[in-house]
Structure formats: structure tokens, C-alpha cells
Amino acid sequence: MNSPGSPKGEYRRAGREGTPASAPRHVVVIGAGVVGAATAVQALNAGWRVTLVDPGEPGGQQAASYGNAGWLSSHSILPPAAPGVWKQVPRWLKDPLGPLAIRWGYLPRALPWLARYLASAWTWPRVQRTAQALRTLLADAPALHQALASQAGVPHLIGQRGLLHAYVSEQQFRADSRAWDIRRQEGIEWQELDARALRALEPDLHPRYTFGVLVPETGHCRNPGAYVAALVRLAQSLGAELRRTHATGFDIQGGRLRAVHTGDGDIACDKAVIATGIRSRELARQAGDSVPLAAERGYHAVIKQPEASARTTTMFADCKVVVNAMEDGLRVAGQVEIAGIDAAPDWRRAHILRDLLVSIYPALPAQLPDERVDYWQGSRPSMPDGLPCIGPATASADIVHAFGHGHVGLVGSARTGELVVQLIQDLPPAIPLAPFDPRRFR
């Protein structure tokens, strides 16, 4: 970069040829989901010119961000799999409506991903290594999101009153002790609640839940879609341009990025960020990296104007779902379905979520008219080891990967944006990025 005394007509050494030294450098952020939106805002805060590229409506129903359970779970540091989980594979294949299901027709394509998924958590030491890495990414996430939401003018969308895990018994919690021990080793603290304390905190719960664990450091989002939309509006107010089109590839010459190809023509730029969620795999390949990105399809159901609700965003251990009181109603989210990105939804899975919600809160009516329940299905962009891809691309370090967050996309997006901006500025990242290296699967 030029010194303060450089002649006016000189150019930045690191910029594209012909870029005046006084002009801000230009980054194209591909994807206006929560990761892309957070990245765009933080790049603008750092003085970059930003173009966002996404054909969809920011925060719209087409995006995984929209359907998120809304819990800012800075303690979600364990991979989705666990030692011994391979024993459940036959049950997954037999039960198309279970918490984790695999569509038979997709099984041959899914097998390599599933093998890596199981291997990533084959032993507890492997699980612990993943937890150590994820903790660096997720620590302080609620505060980071509160800062972003405040800048975007929507501080009410982020709450920081903790998250609850509800168990049917203390014994069920103790059976999960290895996972909680790993969390403790990573500095996560919690409060254990007996039946009376749990009832005082959550009076609408079914009495079958008799033990709870409250994690105070965590938080929640009351409307993930509206939050993402607000971040994109903030980015635009700070000068970002939003292009409603698809990115199709890159112009790379001599290892340097010259432009991003889109359906509406090329966008000349200095840097690019791949943050297109489940659609990132092909762009990553064009940037020189083959990544085992797969769709963990999830569902949610929202009961509008509920007769009972959750005071605290809650994970239920017996049915593996998260319940959150949203702006538009009481949302229950969960389910993992391994299938093609564009496969038709199996809405029976969403109906199961609705029925679970009714069973958890007895004051909800057993028979709900269709107009009182909204359903949604989307795809989590998931890596088999539970760690996202964050780091420079092989074909050009001017391209940065920022995708594959799986179950921690919302909570991990704020720090991911910070890390990406550090990378495009050639600054040392705030945390070690080796565990998130996109090339780790070679």
C-alpha cells in the first residue's frame, strides 16, 4: 500500500491494475444469507467497497437462515455424530420419519459423506478436538450478534437470557455426561435445575420433564429471517450494492482474482467470498477445492398465537428438537434428512414436529386448524466433521471460503464474518483456522 506521501497518480501494489490508490478495495460477497450478510457489514465497517450477489430475497424463505431454530448456542461445540452412533444407521434407514433419516434413493451418493460423518466422531478424543475448534469460533457469539443487531437497528431481535436443555430425568442428563464434561473443559458453565426449579422457569412444560440445564452465556434470535434482512439493509445503507443474480465462476489470472462471473456479467473485484451455503460446492470447485458439502435437510413448524409458550429457548433431549418463541409464533425446529438438495419435501416430518410441540406444551390444542400452523423445509450446508470451511481457496488466495456451518450457521456467522475480513486484509486471523481449512479433506 502507498505511503501517505505517495504521488496522487500512483496505484496500490496489491490492488487490480488501474485501481487508484485512494479508491477502496472491492470485495464481492457471494451469498446474502446470515454468513454473507455479516461478512458484508464487517467488510464495510473496515472500509471496503462491497457487492453482494444473491438471486433471492435476503432473509427470505428460500434461505437456510430463515428457518433456523434461532438459538445462539455458543456451547454447540460437539460434532453432530458421537462415538457409537454408527450402531443407529440401520434404524435410520428403516425409519423415514425418525430424527435422522436417509432417503433410500440417495443412499449411494450419501455413503462417502456418511462414512466421514461417522469417522469424525469415532472416538472421544476426536470429538474433543472438534469441540476445541468450534469453541474458538462460537465463544461470545451472543454479544457479537447483539452488536451487529444494534448497528442494524434491530437490537430487540437478539436476546441473551440463556438456553435451556430439558430432560425427562436427571438420569437422562447423567447419561449425557461425557458431552457435558467436554463443554466444561472448554470453559462452558451451566446451572442444573430440579423439577421445581424447572417448573418455575418454564411453567407451561409437560410434567414429564423433571430436570433441566440452563446455559447462561447463550442467547437467541426472535426472527432469523428479519435479522438477515436487516443486516443486508444495513450493508446497503453503508454503500453495498446488491446484485440479484447467480455467481457462476471466477476470472483468475496468474493466481490473482480479476472478476466474479455472474448471470448478469462480470464484476471486477480484488477479493471474493464464497458464502452461498448449500450452493457453495460448485463455486468452491472452480476456486480449486473439492469439498464434501452435503445437505442436512431440516424442517420447522410455527404455531401462531399459541396458548402456551417457551419463556426460554429450549432443546428437548428426548426428541432432539429446539423450541423458541419467535415474533410470529412458537417455533419447533429439528429433524435431519439426508437427501438431494432439490428433492421434494416430506411434509410428514414437519407434521411430526407440530405434534411434538403439542405434546411438550399440554395447553396447546391437540387439533389445530391449518391456518394457525406454518411449515418450512430447508437445507443446512453441512460438512461431515461438523466444522465449516473458512479459509483461502487453492486457485487464488483472493477468494475466501465461508460456508458449511451445518447446525451452527446462525451462531457462528458473526465471528466468521470477522475472520473473513481479516483474511481479505491479509491480517492474522483472531483464531487458528487450521481446523477449518477447506483443504483438510484431501
Coordinates of C-alpha atoms in Angstrom, one line a residue:
M1 CA 0.0 0.0 0.0
N2 CA 1.2 3.5 -0.8
S3 CA 2.7 5.7 2.0
P4 CA 0.9 8.9 3.0
G5 CA 3.4 10.8 0.8
S6 CA 2.8 8.8 -2.4
P7 CA 2.0 10.8 -5.5
K8 CA -1.7 11.1 -6.3
G9 CA -1.4 9.2 -9.6
E10 CA 0.2 6.0 -8.1
Y11 CA -1.7 2.7 -7.7
R12 CA -2.0 0.2 -4.9
R13 CA 0.5 -2.6 -5.3
A14 CA -2.0 -5.2 -4.0
G15 CA -5.0 -3.8 -6.0
R16 CA -6.1 -4.6 -9.5
E17 CA -4.2 -2.8 -12.3
G18 CA -5.7 0.7 -12.8
T19 CA -7.2 1.0 -9.4
P20 CA -6.4 4.4 -7.9
A21 CA -4.7 4.3 -4.5
S22 CA -7.4 6.4 -3.0
A23 CA -10.3 4.0 -4.1
P24 CA -11.5 1.5 -1.5
R25 CA -10.7 -2.1 -2.4
H26 CA -13.6 -4.1 -3.7
V27 CA -14.9 -7.5 -2.3
V28 CA -17.7 -9.5 -3.9
V29 CA -19.6 -11.4 -1.2
I30 CA -21.4 -14.3 -2.9
G31 CA -24.4 -15.1 -0.8
A32 CA -26.7 -12.9 1.2
G33 CA -27.5 -15.4 3.9
V34 CA -26.5 -14.8 7.5
V35 CA -22.8 -15.5 6.9
G36 CA -22.7 -13.3 3.8
A37 CA -24.6 -10.5 5.4
A38 CA -22.4 -10.5 8.5
T39 CA -19.3 -10.5 6.3
A40 CA -20.6 -7.7 4.2
V41 CA -21.3 -5.4 7.2
Q42 CA -18.0 -6.1 8.7
A43 CA -16.1 -5.5 5.4
L44 CA -17.9 -2.2 5.1
N45 CA -17.0 -1.3 8.6
A46 CA -13.4 -2.0 7.7
G47 CA -13.6 0.4 4.7
W48 CA -14.1 -2.0 1.8
R49 CA -16.4 -1.5 -1.1
V50 CA -18.8 -4.4 -1.2
T51 CA -21.1 -6.0 -3.7
L52 CA -23.5 -8.7 -2.5
V53 CA -24.5 -11.3 -5.1
D54 CA -27.6 -13.4 -4.4
P55 CA -30.7 -14.1 -6.6
G56 CA -33.0 -14.5 -3.7
E57 CA -34.7 -12.1 -1.2
P58 CA -32.4 -11.5 1.8
G59 CA -33.9 -13.3 4.8
G60 CA -36.5 -14.9 2.5
Q61 CA -37.9 -18.4 2.9
Q62 CA -35.6 -19.9 0.3
A63 CA -32.6 -19.4 2.7
A64 CA -31.5 -21.8 5.5
S65 CA -31.1 -18.7 7.7
Y66 CA -34.9 -18.1 7.5
G67 CA -35.8 -21.5 9.0
N68 CA -33.1 -21.5 11.8
A69 CA -34.2 -22.6 15.3
G70 CA -32.9 -19.2 16.4
W71 CA -30.7 -20.3 19.3
L72 CA -27.4 -18.6 19.6
S73 CA -25.8 -21.7 21.2
S74 CA -22.2 -20.8 21.9
H75 CA -22.0 -24.2 23.7
S76 CA -22.9 -26.2 20.5
I77 CA -19.3 -27.3 20.1
L78 CA -19.8 -31.1 19.6
P79 CA -20.0 -32.6 16.2
P80 CA -23.4 -34.0 15.2
A81 CA -22.2 -37.5 15.5
A82 CA -20.9 -39.2 18.6
P83 CA -18.9 -42.4 19.3
G84 CA -21.0 -45.5 18.8
V85 CA -23.6 -43.6 16.7
W86 CA -22.8 -46.0 13.8
K87 CA -25.0 -48.6 15.5
Q88 CA -28.0 -46.5 14.7
V89 CA -27.5 -46.5 11.0
P90 CA -29.9 -49.5 10.4
R91 CA -32.6 -47.7 12.3
W92 CA -32.1 -44.5 10.3
L93 CA -32.6 -46.5 7.1
K94 CA -35.7 -48.2 8.3
D95 CA -37.5 -45.2 9.7
P96 CA -38.1 -42.4 7.1
L97 CA -39.7 -40.2 9.8
G98 CA -37.1 -40.6 12.5
P99 CA -35.0 -37.7 13.9
L100 CA -32.3 -38.6 11.3
A101 CA -33.4 -40.3 8.1
I102 CA -31.7 -41.2 4.8
R103 CA -33.7 -41.4 1.7
W104 CA -33.0 -44.8 0.1
G105 CA -32.6 -43.4 -3.4
Y106 CA -30.0 -41.0 -2.3
L107 CA -28.0 -43.5 -0.2
P108 CA -25.3 -44.4 -2.8
R109 CA -24.4 -40.7 -3.2
A110 CA -24.6 -40.2 0.6
L111 CA -22.3 -43.1 1.6
P112 CA -18.9 -41.3 1.3
W113 CA -20.3 -38.3 3.3
L114 CA -21.8 -40.6 5.9
A115 CA -18.5 -42.6 6.3
R116 CA -16.7 -39.3 7.0
Y117 CA -19.5 -38.2 9.3
L118 CA -19.2 -41.3 11.4
A119 CA -15.4 -41.3 11.3
S120 CA -15.2 -37.7 12.5
A121 CA -16.6 -38.8 15.9
W122 CA -15.3 -42.3 16.1
T123 CA -13.5 -41.7 19.4
W124 CA -14.0 -39.1 22.2
P125 CA -10.5 -37.6 21.6
R126 CA -11.7 -36.8 18.0
V127 CA -14.9 -35.2 19.4
Q128 CA -12.8 -33.2 21.9
R129 CA -10.6 -31.8 19.1
T130 CA -13.7 -30.7 17.2
A131 CA -15.1 -29.1 20.4
Q132 CA -11.9 -27.1 20.9
A133 CA -12.0 -25.7 17.4
L134 CA -15.7 -24.9 17.5
R135 CA -15.4 -23.2 20.8
T136 CA -12.9 -20.7 19.4
L137 CA -15.5 -19.9 16.6
L138 CA -18.6 -19.7 18.8
A139 CA -17.4 -18.1 22.1
D140 CA -19.0 -14.7 22.8
A141 CA -21.4 -15.2 19.8
P142 CA -24.5 -13.7 21.5
A143 CA -22.6 -10.5 22.3
L144 CA -21.2 -10.3 18.7
H145 CA -24.8 -10.7 17.4
Q146 CA -26.1 -8.1 19.8
A147 CA -23.5 -5.6 18.4
L148 CA -24.5 -6.4 14.8
A149 CA -28.2 -6.2 15.6
S150 CA -27.8 -2.8 17.3
Q151 CA -25.9 -1.4 14.4
A152 CA -28.7 -2.7 12.1
G153 CA -31.3 -1.0 14.3
V154 CA -32.9 -4.3 15.4
P155 CA -31.5 -4.9 18.9
H156 CA -34.8 -6.4 20.0
L157 CA -34.2 -9.4 17.8
I158 CA -31.3 -10.7 19.9
G159 CA -31.8 -11.9 23.4
Q160 CA -29.1 -13.0 25.9
R161 CA -31.0 -14.8 28.7
G162 CA -29.5 -18.2 28.2
L163 CA -30.7 -21.5 26.7
L164 CA -32.3 -24.5 28.4
H165 CA -31.9 -28.2 27.9
A166 CA -34.9 -30.2 29.2
Y167 CA -34.6 -33.8 30.3
V168 CA -37.2 -36.3 31.4
S169 CA -35.0 -37.3 34.3
E170 CA -31.7 -36.5 35.9
Q171 CA -30.5 -40.0 34.9
Q172 CA -31.0 -39.0 31.2
F173 CA -28.8 -36.0 31.8
R174 CA -26.1 -38.1 33.5
A175 CA -26.1 -40.4 30.6
D176 CA -25.0 -37.4 28.5
S177 CA -22.2 -36.6 31.0
R178 CA -19.3 -37.1 28.6
A179 CA -20.5 -34.4 26.3
W180 CA -21.1 -32.0 29.1
D181 CA -17.7 -32.8 30.6
I182 CA -16.1 -31.7 27.3
R183 CA -18.1 -28.5 27.4
R184 CA -16.9 -27.9 30.9
Q185 CA -13.3 -28.4 29.8
E186 CA -13.8 -25.6 27.2
G187 CA -14.9 -23.2 29.9
I188 CA -18.7 -23.5 29.5
E189 CA -20.7 -23.2 32.7
W190 CA -24.3 -24.2 33.4
Q191 CA -26.9 -24.4 36.2
E192 CA -28.7 -27.7 37.0
L193 CA -32.4 -27.4 37.7
D194 CA -34.5 -29.9 39.6
A195 CA -38.2 -30.4 38.8
R196 CA -39.3 -27.5 41.0
A197 CA -36.8 -25.0 39.6
L198 CA -37.5 -26.2 36.0
R199 CA -41.3 -25.7 36.6
A200 CA -40.7 -22.2 38.0
L201 CA -38.7 -21.3 34.9
E202 CA -41.0 -23.0 32.4
P203 CA -44.5 -23.4 33.9
D204 CA -46.1 -24.5 30.6
L205 CA -43.9 -27.6 30.2
H206 CA -45.4 -31.1 30.3
P207 CA -44.7 -32.6 33.8
R208 CA -42.7 -35.4 32.2
Y209 CA -39.7 -33.1 32.1
T210 CA -38.2 -33.1 35.6
F211 CA -34.6 -31.9 35.1
G212 CA -33.1 -29.0 33.3
V213 CA -29.7 -27.5 32.4
L214 CA -29.5 -23.7 31.8
V215 CA -26.5 -22.3 30.0
P216 CA -26.4 -18.6 30.8
E217 CA -23.8 -17.4 28.3
T218 CA -26.0 -18.3 25.3
G219 CA -28.8 -16.3 23.6
H220 CA -31.5 -16.5 20.9
C221 CA -32.8 -14.7 17.9
R222 CA -36.5 -13.9 17.7
N223 CA -36.7 -13.7 13.9
P224 CA -33.7 -15.0 11.9
G225 CA -35.2 -14.0 8.6
A226 CA -35.9 -10.5 9.7
Y227 CA -32.4 -10.3 11.2
V228 CA -30.7 -11.3 8.0
A229 CA -32.9 -8.8 6.0
A230 CA -31.9 -6.1 8.5
L231 CA -28.2 -6.8 8.1
V232 CA -28.5 -6.6 4.3
R233 CA -30.4 -3.3 4.6
L234 CA -27.6 -2.0 6.9
A235 CA -25.0 -3.1 4.3
Q236 CA -26.8 -1.3 1.6
S237 CA -27.1 1.9 3.7
L238 CA -23.4 1.7 4.2
G239 CA -22.8 1.6 0.4
A240 CA -23.1 -2.0 -0.5
E241 CA -24.6 -2.9 -3.9
L242 CA -27.0 -5.9 -4.0
R243 CA -27.0 -7.8 -7.3
R244 CA -29.9 -10.1 -7.7
T245 CA -28.2 -12.8 -9.8
H246 CA -26.2 -16.0 -9.7
A247 CA -22.4 -16.1 -9.4
T248 CA -21.2 -18.7 -11.9
G249 CA -17.4 -18.7 -11.6
F250 CA -14.2 -16.6 -11.4
D251 CA -11.7 -14.9 -13.7
I252 CA -8.3 -15.9 -12.2
Q253 CA -5.1 -14.9 -13.9
G254 CA -1.7 -15.8 -12.5
G255 CA -3.2 -16.7 -9.2
R256 CA -4.9 -13.3 -8.8
L257 CA -8.7 -12.8 -8.9
R258 CA -9.8 -10.4 -11.6
A259 CA -13.5 -10.8 -11.6
V260 CA -16.5 -12.8 -10.5
H261 CA -18.6 -14.2 -13.3
T262 CA -22.4 -13.8 -12.9
G263 CA -25.5 -14.3 -14.9
D264 CA -25.6 -10.5 -15.5
G265 CA -21.9 -10.2 -16.5
D266 CA -18.6 -9.9 -14.8
I267 CA -18.0 -8.0 -11.6
A268 CA -14.4 -6.7 -11.4
C269 CA -13.0 -7.0 -7.9
D270 CA -10.0 -7.5 -5.7
K271 CA -11.4 -10.3 -3.4
A272 CA -14.4 -12.6 -3.3
V273 CA -16.1 -14.6 -0.6
I274 CA -18.0 -17.8 -1.2
A275 CA -20.8 -17.8 1.3
T276 CA -23.7 -19.4 -0.7
G277 CA -24.5 -22.1 1.9
I278 CA -25.5 -25.4 0.3
R279 CA -24.9 -24.0 -3.2
S280 CA -21.2 -23.4 -2.4
R281 CA -19.8 -26.7 -3.6
E282 CA -19.5 -25.9 -7.3
L283 CA -18.1 -22.4 -6.7
A284 CA -15.5 -24.0 -4.4
R285 CA -14.6 -26.5 -7.1
Q286 CA -14.0 -23.6 -9.5
A287 CA -11.8 -22.0 -6.9
G288 CA -9.6 -25.1 -6.8
D289 CA -11.1 -27.0 -3.9
S290 CA -13.2 -30.2 -3.8
V291 CA -15.3 -30.2 -0.6
P292 CA -17.7 -32.9 0.7
L293 CA -20.5 -30.4 1.3
A294 CA -23.9 -32.1 1.8
A295 CA -27.5 -31.0 2.6
E296 CA -28.8 -31.9 6.0
R297 CA -32.4 -31.0 5.3
G298 CA -34.3 -29.7 8.3
Y299 CA -37.9 -28.7 9.0
H300 CA -39.8 -26.4 11.3
A301 CA -43.4 -25.7 12.4
V302 CA -44.7 -22.5 13.8
I303 CA -47.9 -22.3 15.8
K304 CA -49.3 -18.8 15.6
Q305 CA -50.9 -17.1 18.7
P306 CA -50.0 -20.1 20.9
E307 CA -51.9 -20.8 24.1
A308 CA -48.6 -21.8 25.8
S309 CA -45.1 -20.8 25.1
A310 CA -41.4 -21.2 26.0
R311 CA -40.0 -18.5 28.3
T312 CA -36.5 -19.8 27.5
T313 CA -35.4 -21.2 24.2
T314 CA -35.2 -25.0 24.9
M315 CA -33.6 -28.1 23.5
F316 CA -35.6 -31.3 24.4
A317 CA -33.3 -34.2 24.9
D318 CA -35.9 -36.9 24.4
C319 CA -37.0 -35.8 20.9
K320 CA -34.0 -33.7 19.7
V321 CA -35.9 -30.6 18.8
V322 CA -35.4 -26.9 19.7
V323 CA -38.4 -24.7 20.7
N324 CA -38.2 -20.9 20.5
A325 CA -40.8 -18.2 21.0
M326 CA -40.5 -16.2 17.8
E327 CA -42.1 -12.9 16.7
D328 CA -44.5 -14.8 14.5
G329 CA -45.3 -17.7 17.0
L330 CA -43.9 -20.7 18.8
R331 CA -41.4 -22.4 16.5
V332 CA -40.2 -26.0 16.8
A333 CA -37.2 -27.0 14.6
G334 CA -35.2 -30.1 14.1
Q335 CA -35.0 -33.2 12.0
V336 CA -32.2 -34.3 9.8
E337 CA -33.0 -35.7 6.4
I338 CA -30.1 -36.8 4.1
A339 CA -31.4 -36.3 0.6
G340 CA -30.8 -34.3 -2.6
I341 CA -30.9 -30.5 -2.4
D342 CA -33.8 -30.3 -4.7
A343 CA -35.8 -33.4 -3.6
A344 CA -39.4 -32.8 -2.7
P345 CA -40.1 -32.1 1.0
D346 CA -41.7 -34.9 3.1
W347 CA -44.2 -32.7 5.0
R348 CA -45.0 -35.6 7.3
R349 CA -41.7 -34.7 9.1
A350 CA -43.0 -31.2 9.7
H351 CA -46.3 -32.5 11.0
I352 CA -44.4 -34.7 13.4
L353 CA -42.7 -31.5 14.7
R354 CA -46.1 -29.9 15.2
D355 CA -47.3 -32.9 17.2
L356 CA -44.2 -32.9 19.3
L357 CA -44.8 -29.3 20.2
V358 CA -48.4 -30.1 21.2
S359 CA -47.1 -32.9 23.4
I360 CA -44.5 -30.7 25.1
Y361 CA -46.9 -27.9 26.0
P362 CA -50.3 -29.5 27.0
A363 CA -52.1 -26.2 26.9
L364 CA -51.8 -26.2 23.1
P365 CA -54.9 -27.6 21.4
A366 CA -54.5 -31.1 20.0
Q367 CA -56.4 -30.2 16.9
L368 CA -55.0 -27.0 15.2
P369 CA -56.6 -25.5 12.1
D370 CA -54.2 -25.3 9.2
E371 CA -54.2 -21.6 9.1
R372 CA -52.6 -21.5 12.6
V373 CA -49.6 -23.5 11.6
D374 CA -46.8 -22.6 9.2
Y375 CA -44.4 -25.2 7.9
W376 CA -40.9 -24.8 6.3
Q377 CA -38.2 -27.0 4.9
G378 CA -34.6 -26.1 4.0
S379 CA -31.1 -27.4 3.8
R380 CA -28.3 -26.9 6.3
P381 CA -24.9 -26.7 4.4
S382 CA -23.0 -29.4 6.3
M383 CA -19.5 -30.8 6.4
P384 CA -19.2 -34.3 7.6
D385 CA -16.9 -33.4 10.5
G386 CA -19.1 -30.7 11.9
L387 CA -16.6 -27.9 11.1
P388 CA -17.2 -25.2 8.5
C389 CA -14.9 -24.2 5.7
I390 CA -13.2 -20.9 6.4
G391 CA -10.0 -20.0 4.6
P392 CA -8.4 -19.1 1.3
A393 CA -9.0 -21.0 -1.9
T394 CA -6.3 -23.0 -3.6
A395 CA -6.6 -21.4 -7.0
S396 CA -6.3 -17.9 -5.6
A397 CA -5.9 -16.6 -2.0
D398 CA -8.0 -13.7 -3.2
I399 CA -11.0 -16.0 -2.8
V400 CA -12.1 -16.9 0.7
H401 CA -14.4 -19.9 1.6
A402 CA -17.0 -19.2 4.3
F403 CA -19.6 -22.0 4.2
G404 CA -20.5 -25.4 5.6
H405 CA -21.6 -24.3 9.1
G406 CA -24.3 -27.0 9.4
H407 CA -26.0 -26.7 12.7
V408 CA -24.1 -23.6 13.8
G409 CA -24.6 -21.2 10.9
L410 CA -26.5 -18.5 12.7
V411 CA -24.5 -18.6 15.9
G412 CA -21.1 -18.8 14.1
S413 CA -21.8 -16.2 11.4
A414 CA -20.7 -13.1 13.3
R415 CA -17.2 -14.3 14.1
T416 CA -17.0 -15.9 10.6
G417 CA -17.5 -12.5 9.1
E418 CA -14.8 -11.0 11.3
L419 CA -12.4 -13.8 10.2
V420 CA -13.1 -13.4 6.6
V421 CA -12.4 -9.7 6.7
Q422 CA -9.1 -10.4 8.5
L423 CA -8.2 -12.8 5.7
I424 CA -9.1 -10.4 2.8
Q425 CA -7.0 -7.7 4.6
D426 CA -4.0 -10.1 4.9
L427 CA -4.2 -9.8 8.7
P428 CA -3.6 -12.6 11.1
P429 CA -6.9 -14.3 11.9
A430 CA -8.1 -13.9 15.5
I431 CA -8.3 -17.7 16.0
P432 CA -6.4 -20.7 14.5
L433 CA -8.0 -21.6 11.2
A434 CA -6.2 -24.9 10.5
P435 CA -9.2 -26.9 11.7
F436 CA -11.5 -25.1 9.3
D437 CA -9.1 -25.3 6.3
P438 CA -11.1 -26.2 3.2
R439 CA -8.3 -28.4 2.0
R440 CA -8.4 -30.7 5.0
F441 CA -10.3 -33.5 3.2
R442 CA -7.6 -34.0 0.5

